[in-house]
PDB file of C-alpha atoms in Angstrom:
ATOM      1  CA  UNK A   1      99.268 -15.743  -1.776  1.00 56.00           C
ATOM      2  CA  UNK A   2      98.202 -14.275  -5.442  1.00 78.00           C
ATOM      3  CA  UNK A   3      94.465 -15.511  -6.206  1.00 93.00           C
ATOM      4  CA  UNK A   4      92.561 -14.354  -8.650  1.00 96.00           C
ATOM      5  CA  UNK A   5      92.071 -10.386  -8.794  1.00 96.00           C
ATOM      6  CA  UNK A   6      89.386  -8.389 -10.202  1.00 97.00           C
ATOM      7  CA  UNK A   7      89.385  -4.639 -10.533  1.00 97.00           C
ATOM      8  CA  UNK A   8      87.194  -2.687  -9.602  1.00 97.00           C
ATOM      9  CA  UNK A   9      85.390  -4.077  -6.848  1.00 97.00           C
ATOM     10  CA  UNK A  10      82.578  -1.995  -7.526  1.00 97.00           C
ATOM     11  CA  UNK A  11      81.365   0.112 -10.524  1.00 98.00           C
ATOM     12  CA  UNK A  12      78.277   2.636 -11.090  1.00 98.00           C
ATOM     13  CA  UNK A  13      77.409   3.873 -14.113  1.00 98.00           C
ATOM     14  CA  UNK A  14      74.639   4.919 -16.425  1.00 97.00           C
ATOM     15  CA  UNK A  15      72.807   3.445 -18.330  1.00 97.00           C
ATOM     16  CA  UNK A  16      74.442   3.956 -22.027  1.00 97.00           C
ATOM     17  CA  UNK A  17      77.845   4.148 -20.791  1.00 98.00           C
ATOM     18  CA  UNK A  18      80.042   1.456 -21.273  1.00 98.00           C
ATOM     19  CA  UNK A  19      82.228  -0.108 -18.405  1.00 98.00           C
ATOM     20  CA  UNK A  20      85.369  -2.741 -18.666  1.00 98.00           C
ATOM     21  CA  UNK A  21      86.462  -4.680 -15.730  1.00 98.00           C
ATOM     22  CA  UNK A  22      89.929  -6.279 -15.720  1.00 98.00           C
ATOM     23  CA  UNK A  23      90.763 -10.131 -14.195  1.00 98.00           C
ATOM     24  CA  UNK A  24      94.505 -11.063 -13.098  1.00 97.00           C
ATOM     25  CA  UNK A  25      94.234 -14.799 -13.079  1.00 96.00           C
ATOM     26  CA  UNK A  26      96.363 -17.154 -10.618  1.00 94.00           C
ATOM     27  CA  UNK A  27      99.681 -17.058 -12.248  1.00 91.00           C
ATOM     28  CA  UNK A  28     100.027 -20.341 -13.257  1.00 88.00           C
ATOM     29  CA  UNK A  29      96.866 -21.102 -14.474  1.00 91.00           C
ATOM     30  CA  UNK A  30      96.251 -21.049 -17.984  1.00 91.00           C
ATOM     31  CA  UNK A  31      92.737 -21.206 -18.473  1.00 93.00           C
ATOM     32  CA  UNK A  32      90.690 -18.178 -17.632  1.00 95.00           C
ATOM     33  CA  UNK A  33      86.520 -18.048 -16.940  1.00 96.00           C
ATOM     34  CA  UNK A  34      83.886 -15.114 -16.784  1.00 97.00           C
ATOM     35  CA  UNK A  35      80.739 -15.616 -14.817  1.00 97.00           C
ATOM     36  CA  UNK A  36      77.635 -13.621 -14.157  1.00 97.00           C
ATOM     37  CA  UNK A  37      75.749 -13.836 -10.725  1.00 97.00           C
ATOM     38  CA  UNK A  38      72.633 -12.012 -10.170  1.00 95.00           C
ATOM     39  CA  UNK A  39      70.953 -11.976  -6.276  1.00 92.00           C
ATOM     40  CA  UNK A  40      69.730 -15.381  -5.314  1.00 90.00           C
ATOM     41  CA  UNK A  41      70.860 -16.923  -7.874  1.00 93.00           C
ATOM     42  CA  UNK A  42      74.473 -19.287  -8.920  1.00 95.00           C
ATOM     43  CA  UNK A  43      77.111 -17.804 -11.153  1.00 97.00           C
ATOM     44  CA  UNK A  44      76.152 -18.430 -14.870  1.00 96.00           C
ATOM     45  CA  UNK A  45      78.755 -18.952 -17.464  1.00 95.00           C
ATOM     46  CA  UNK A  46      79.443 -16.219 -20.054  1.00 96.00           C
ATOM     47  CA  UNK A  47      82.937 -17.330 -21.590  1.00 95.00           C
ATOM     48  CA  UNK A  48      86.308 -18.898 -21.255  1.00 93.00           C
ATOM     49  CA  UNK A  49      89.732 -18.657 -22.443  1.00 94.00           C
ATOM     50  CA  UNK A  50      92.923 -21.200 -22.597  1.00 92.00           C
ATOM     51  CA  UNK A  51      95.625 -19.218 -23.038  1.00 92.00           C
ATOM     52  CA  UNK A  52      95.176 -16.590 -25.382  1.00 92.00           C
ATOM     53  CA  UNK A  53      92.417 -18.015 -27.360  1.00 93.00           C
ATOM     54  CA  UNK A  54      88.686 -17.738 -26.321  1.00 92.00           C
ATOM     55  CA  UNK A  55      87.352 -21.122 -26.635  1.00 91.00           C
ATOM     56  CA  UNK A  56      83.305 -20.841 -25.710  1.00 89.00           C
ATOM     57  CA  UNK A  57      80.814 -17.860 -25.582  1.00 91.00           C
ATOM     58  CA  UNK A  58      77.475 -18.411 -23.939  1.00 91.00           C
ATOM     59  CA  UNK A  59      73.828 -17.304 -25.766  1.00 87.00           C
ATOM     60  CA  UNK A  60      74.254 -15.057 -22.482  1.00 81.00           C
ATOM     61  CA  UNK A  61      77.262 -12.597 -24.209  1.00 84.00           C
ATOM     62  CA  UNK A  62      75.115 -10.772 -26.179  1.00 86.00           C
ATOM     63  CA  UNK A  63      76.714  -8.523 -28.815  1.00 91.00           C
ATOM     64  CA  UNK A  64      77.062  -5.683 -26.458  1.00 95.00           C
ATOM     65  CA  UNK A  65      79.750  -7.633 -24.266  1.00 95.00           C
ATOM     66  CA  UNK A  66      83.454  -8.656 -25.003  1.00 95.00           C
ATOM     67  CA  UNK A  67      86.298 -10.325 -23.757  1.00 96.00           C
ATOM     68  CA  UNK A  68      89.885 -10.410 -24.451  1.00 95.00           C
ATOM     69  CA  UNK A  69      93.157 -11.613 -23.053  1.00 95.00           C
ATOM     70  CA  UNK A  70      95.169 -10.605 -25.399  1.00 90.00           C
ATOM     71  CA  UNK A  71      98.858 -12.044 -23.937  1.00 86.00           C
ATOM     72  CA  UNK A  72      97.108 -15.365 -22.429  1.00 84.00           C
ATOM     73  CA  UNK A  73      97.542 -13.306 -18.952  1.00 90.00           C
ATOM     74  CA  UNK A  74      95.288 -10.698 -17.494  1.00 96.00           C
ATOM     75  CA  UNK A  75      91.478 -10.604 -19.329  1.00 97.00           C
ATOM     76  CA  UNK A  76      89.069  -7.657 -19.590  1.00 97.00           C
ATOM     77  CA  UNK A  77      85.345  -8.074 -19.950  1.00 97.00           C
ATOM     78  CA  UNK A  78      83.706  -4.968 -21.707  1.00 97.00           C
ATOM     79  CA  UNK A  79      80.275  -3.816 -21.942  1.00 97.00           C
ATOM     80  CA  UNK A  80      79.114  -1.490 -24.186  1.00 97.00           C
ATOM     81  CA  UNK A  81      75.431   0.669 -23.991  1.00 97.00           C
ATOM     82  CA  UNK A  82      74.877  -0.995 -20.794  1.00 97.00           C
ATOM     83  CA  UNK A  83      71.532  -1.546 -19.351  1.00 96.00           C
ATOM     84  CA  UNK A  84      69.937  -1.964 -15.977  1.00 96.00           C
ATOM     85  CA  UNK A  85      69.537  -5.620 -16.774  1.00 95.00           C
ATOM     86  CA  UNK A  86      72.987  -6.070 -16.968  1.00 96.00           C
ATOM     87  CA  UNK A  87      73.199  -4.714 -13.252  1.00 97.00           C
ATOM     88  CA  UNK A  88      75.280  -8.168 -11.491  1.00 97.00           C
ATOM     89  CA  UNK A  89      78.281  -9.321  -9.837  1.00 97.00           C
ATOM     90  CA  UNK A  90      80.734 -10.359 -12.624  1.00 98.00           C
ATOM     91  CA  UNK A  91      83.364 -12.893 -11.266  1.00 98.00           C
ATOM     92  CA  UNK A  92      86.362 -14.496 -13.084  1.00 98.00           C
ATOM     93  CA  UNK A  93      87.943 -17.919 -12.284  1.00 96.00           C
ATOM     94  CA  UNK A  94      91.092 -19.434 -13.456  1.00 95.00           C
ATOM     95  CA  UNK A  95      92.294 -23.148 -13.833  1.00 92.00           C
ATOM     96  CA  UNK A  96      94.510 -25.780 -14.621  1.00 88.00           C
ATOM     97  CA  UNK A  97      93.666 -27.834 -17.406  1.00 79.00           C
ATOM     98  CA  UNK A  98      93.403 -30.573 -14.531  1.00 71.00           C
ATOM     99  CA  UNK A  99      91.458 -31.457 -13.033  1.00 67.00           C
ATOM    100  CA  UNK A 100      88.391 -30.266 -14.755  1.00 68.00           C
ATOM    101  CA  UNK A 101      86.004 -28.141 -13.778  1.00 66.00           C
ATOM    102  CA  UNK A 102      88.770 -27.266 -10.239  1.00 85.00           C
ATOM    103  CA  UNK A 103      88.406 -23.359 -10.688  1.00 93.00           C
ATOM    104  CA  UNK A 104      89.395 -20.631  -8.304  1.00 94.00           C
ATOM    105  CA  UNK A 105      86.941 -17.450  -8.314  1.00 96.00           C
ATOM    106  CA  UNK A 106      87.719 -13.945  -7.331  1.00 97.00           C
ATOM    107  CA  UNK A 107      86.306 -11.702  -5.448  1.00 96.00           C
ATOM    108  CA  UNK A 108      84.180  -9.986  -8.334  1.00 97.00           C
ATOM    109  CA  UNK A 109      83.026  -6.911  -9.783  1.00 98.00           C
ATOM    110  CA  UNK A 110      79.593  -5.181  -8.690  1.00 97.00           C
ATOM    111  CA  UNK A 111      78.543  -3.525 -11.506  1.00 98.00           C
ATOM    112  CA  UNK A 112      75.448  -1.129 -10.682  1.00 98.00           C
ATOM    113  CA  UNK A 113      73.604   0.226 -14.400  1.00 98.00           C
ATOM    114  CA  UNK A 114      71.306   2.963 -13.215  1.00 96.00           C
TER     115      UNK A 114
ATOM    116  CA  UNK B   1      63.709 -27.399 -15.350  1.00 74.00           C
ATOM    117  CA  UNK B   2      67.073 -26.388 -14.475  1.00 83.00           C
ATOM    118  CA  UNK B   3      69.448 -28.686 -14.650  1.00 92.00           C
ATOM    119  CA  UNK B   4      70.704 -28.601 -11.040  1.00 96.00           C
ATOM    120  CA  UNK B   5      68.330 -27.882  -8.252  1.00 95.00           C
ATOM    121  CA  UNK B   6      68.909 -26.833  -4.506  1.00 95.00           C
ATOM    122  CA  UNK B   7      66.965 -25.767  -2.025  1.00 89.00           C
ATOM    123  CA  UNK B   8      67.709 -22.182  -1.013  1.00 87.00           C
ATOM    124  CA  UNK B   9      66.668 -22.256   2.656  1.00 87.00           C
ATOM    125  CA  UNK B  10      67.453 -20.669   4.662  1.00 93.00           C
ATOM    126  CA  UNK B  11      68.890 -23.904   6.967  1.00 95.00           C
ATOM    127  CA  UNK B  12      69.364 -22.760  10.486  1.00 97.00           C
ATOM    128  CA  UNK B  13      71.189 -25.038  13.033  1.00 97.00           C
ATOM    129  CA  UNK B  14      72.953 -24.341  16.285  1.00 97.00           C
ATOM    130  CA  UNK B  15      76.264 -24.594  16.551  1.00 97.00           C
ATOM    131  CA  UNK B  16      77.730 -28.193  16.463  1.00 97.00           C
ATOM    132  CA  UNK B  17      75.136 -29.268  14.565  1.00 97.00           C
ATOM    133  CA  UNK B  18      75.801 -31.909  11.588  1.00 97.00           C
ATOM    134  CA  UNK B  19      74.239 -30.019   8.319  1.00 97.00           C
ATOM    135  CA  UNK B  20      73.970 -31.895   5.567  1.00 97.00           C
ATOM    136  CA  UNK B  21      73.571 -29.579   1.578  1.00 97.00           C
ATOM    137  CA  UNK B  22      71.959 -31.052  -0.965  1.00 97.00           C
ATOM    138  CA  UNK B  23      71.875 -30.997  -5.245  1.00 97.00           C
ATOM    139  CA  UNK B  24      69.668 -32.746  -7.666  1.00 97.00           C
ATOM    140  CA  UNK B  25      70.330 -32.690 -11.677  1.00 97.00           C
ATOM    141  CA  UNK B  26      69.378 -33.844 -14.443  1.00 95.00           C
ATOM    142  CA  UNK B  27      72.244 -34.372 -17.338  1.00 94.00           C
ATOM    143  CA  UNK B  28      73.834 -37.498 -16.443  1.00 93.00           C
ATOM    144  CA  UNK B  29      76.914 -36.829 -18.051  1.00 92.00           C
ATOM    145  CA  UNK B  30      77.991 -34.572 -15.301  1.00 93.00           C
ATOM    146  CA  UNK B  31      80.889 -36.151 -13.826  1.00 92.00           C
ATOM    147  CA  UNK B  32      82.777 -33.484 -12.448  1.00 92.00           C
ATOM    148  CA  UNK B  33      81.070 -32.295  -8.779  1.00 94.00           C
ATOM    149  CA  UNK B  34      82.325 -28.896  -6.581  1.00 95.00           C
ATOM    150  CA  UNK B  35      81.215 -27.304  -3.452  1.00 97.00           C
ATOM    151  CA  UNK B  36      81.693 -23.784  -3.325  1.00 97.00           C
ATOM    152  CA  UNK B  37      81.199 -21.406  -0.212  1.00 98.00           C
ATOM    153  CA  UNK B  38      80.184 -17.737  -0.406  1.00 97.00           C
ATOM    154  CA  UNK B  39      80.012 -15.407   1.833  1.00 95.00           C
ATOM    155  CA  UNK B  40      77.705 -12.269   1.324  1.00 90.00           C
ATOM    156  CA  UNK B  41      79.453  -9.725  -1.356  1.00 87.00           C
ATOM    157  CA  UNK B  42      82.028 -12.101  -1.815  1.00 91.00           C
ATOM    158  CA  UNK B  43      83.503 -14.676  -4.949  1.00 94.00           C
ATOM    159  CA  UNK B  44      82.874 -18.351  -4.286  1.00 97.00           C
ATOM    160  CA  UNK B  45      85.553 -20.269  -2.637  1.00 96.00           C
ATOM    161  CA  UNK B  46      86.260 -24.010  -4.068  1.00 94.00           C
ATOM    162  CA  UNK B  47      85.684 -26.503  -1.152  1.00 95.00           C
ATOM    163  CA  UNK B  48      85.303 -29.923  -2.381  1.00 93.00           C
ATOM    164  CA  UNK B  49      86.216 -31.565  -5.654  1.00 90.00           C
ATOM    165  CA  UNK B  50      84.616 -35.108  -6.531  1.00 90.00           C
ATOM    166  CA  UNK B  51      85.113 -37.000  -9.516  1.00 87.00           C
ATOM    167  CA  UNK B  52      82.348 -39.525 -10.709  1.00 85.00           C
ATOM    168  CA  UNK B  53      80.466 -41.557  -7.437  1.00 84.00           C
ATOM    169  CA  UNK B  54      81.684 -41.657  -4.115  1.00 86.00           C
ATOM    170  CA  UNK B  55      82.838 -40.011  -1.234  1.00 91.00           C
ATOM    171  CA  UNK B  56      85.379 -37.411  -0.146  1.00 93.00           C
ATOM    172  CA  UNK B  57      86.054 -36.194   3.259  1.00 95.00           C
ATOM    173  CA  UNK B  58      88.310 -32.925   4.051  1.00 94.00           C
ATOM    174  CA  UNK B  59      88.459 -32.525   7.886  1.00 96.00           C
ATOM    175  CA  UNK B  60      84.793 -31.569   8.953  1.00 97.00           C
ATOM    176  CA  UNK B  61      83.867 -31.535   5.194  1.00 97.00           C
ATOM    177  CA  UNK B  62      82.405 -34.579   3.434  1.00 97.00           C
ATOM    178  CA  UNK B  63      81.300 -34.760  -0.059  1.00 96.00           C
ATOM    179  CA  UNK B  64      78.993 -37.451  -1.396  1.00 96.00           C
ATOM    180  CA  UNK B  65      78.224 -38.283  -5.201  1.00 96.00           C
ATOM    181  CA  UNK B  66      75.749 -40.919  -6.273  1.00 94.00           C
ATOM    182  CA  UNK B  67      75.722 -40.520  -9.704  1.00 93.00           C
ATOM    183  CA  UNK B  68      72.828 -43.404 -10.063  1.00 93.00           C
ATOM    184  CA  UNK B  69      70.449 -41.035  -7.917  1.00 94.00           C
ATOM    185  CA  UNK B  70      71.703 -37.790 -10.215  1.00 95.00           C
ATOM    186  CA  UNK B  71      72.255 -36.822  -6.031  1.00 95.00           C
ATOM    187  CA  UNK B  72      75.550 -35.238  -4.471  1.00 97.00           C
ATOM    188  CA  UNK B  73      75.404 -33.855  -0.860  1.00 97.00           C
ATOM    189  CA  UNK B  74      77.457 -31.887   1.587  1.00 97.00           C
ATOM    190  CA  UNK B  75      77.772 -33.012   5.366  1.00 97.00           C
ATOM    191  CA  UNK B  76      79.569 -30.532   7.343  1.00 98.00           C
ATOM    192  CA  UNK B  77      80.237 -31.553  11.235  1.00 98.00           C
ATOM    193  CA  UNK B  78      80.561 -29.691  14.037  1.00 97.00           C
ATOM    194  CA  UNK B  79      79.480 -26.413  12.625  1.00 97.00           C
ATOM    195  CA  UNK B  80      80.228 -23.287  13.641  1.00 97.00           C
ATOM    196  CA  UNK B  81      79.230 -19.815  13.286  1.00 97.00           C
ATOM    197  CA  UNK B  82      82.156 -18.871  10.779  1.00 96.00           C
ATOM    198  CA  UNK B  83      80.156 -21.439   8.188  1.00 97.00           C
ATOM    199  CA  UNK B  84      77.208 -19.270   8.086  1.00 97.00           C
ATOM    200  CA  UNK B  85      77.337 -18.390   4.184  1.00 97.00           C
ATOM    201  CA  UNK B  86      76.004 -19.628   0.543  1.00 97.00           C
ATOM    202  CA  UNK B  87      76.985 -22.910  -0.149  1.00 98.00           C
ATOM    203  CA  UNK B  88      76.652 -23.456  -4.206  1.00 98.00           C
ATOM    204  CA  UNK B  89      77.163 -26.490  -5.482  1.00 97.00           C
ATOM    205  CA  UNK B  90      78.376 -26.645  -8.753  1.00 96.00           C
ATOM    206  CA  UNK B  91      79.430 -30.003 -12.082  1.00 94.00           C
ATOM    207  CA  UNK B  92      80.383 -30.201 -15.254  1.00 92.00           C
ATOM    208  CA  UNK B  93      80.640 -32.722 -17.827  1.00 88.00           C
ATOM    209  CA  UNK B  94      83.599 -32.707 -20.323  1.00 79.00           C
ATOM    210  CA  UNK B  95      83.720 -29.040 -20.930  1.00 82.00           C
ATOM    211  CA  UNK B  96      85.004 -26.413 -18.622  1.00 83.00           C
ATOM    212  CA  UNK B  97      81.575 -24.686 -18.148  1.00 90.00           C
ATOM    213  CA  UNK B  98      80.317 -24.858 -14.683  1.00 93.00           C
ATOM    214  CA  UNK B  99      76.673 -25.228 -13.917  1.00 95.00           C
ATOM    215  CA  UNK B 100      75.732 -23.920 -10.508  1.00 97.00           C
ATOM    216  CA  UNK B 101      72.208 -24.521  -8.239  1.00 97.00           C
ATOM    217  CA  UNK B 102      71.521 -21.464  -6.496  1.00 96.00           C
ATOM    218  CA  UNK B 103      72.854 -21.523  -3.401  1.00 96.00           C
ATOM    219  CA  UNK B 104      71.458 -22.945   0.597  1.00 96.00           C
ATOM    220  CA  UNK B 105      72.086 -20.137   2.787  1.00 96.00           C
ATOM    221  CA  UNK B 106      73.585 -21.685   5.905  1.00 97.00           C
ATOM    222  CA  UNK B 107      73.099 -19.978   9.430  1.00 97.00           C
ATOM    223  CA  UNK B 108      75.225 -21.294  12.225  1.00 97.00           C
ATOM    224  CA  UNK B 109      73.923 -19.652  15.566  1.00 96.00           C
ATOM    225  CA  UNK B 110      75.639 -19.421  18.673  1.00 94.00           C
TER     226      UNK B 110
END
């Protein structure tokens, strides 16, 4: 069974550097999702693709973050100058078009800024 | 406010216990309603999908929407220990954004 994979699993770094994680997406799923979960709390949307195309940023991607799939495949999620605030799990979900809202996490990517 | 609220327990129950997860929210144009489970350092796996009101069972799973309440709930029977984890619920309207709660941590004991 392929789900969704993220790579790495973990990442430390300091604070300044940047970091990029990479999500393969089920493979017949054209829509691709980032999310942001901090301790205690729910996922939080940051962005989305269909296909190729990113179709929705949240206020939460500040200027310092970016995503790209470039072939409507595999996405990356960078971060550049990180902080310690930006210390989360980072998941990515894929989807059908149908039904809505039916998504399919991975297992995430701890990202620790210190 | 947030838009969807849940209680984060922690909800202990012995095993075989009926446990029943709850979600309130606020936008009524939600119309899309998911149950997710997490377990600790782990993505969230999709367990129920409702569309609109009603109800949806999946073998010890049950979903419930009542859209007129802005209320959706989770009834799990005959728990066991493997369900201790988050359980997030999660809705969305026309768009593809997910809004979460925050999680009930479930504990299941022997």
């Amino acid at each position: 069974d392929t789900g969704v994979s993220q790579d790495p699993r973990h990442k430390i770094t300091k604070r300044g550097q940047n970091v990029t994680f990479r999500c393969d997406p089920i493979s017949e799923h054209n829509r691709l999702y980032w999310y942001r979960q901090t301790l205690g709390q729910g996922p939080e949307f940051l962005t989305y693709f269909q296909n190729e195309a990113q179709l929705e940023k949240s206020r939460l991607l500040s200027d310092r973050f970016s995503a790209e799939r470039p072939k409507g495949s595999f996405s990356t999620l960078e971060i550049q100058r990180t902080e310690q605030g930006d210390s989360a799990m980072y998941l990515c979900a894929s989807s059908l078009e149908s039904p809505r809202g039916g998504q399919y996490f991975g297992p995430g990517t701890r990202l620790t800024v210190l | 406010q947030k838009e969807v609220e849940q209680d984060p327990g922690p909800l202990s129950v012995p095993e075989g216990a009926i446990v029943s997860l709850n979600c309130t929210y606020s936008n009524s144009a939600f119309q899309y309603f998911m149950w997710y489970r997490q377990y600790s350092r782990k993505g969230p796996e999709l367990l129920m999908y409702t569309y609109s009101s009603g109800n949806k069972e999946d073998g010890r799973f049950t979903a419930q929407v009542d859209k007129s309440s802005k209320y959706i709930s989770l009834f799990i029977r005959d728990s066991q220990p493997s369900d201790s984890a988050t359980y997030l619920c999660a809705m969305t309207d026309n768009t593809d954004k997910l809004i979460f709660g925050t999680g009930t941590r479930l504990q299941v004991f022997p």
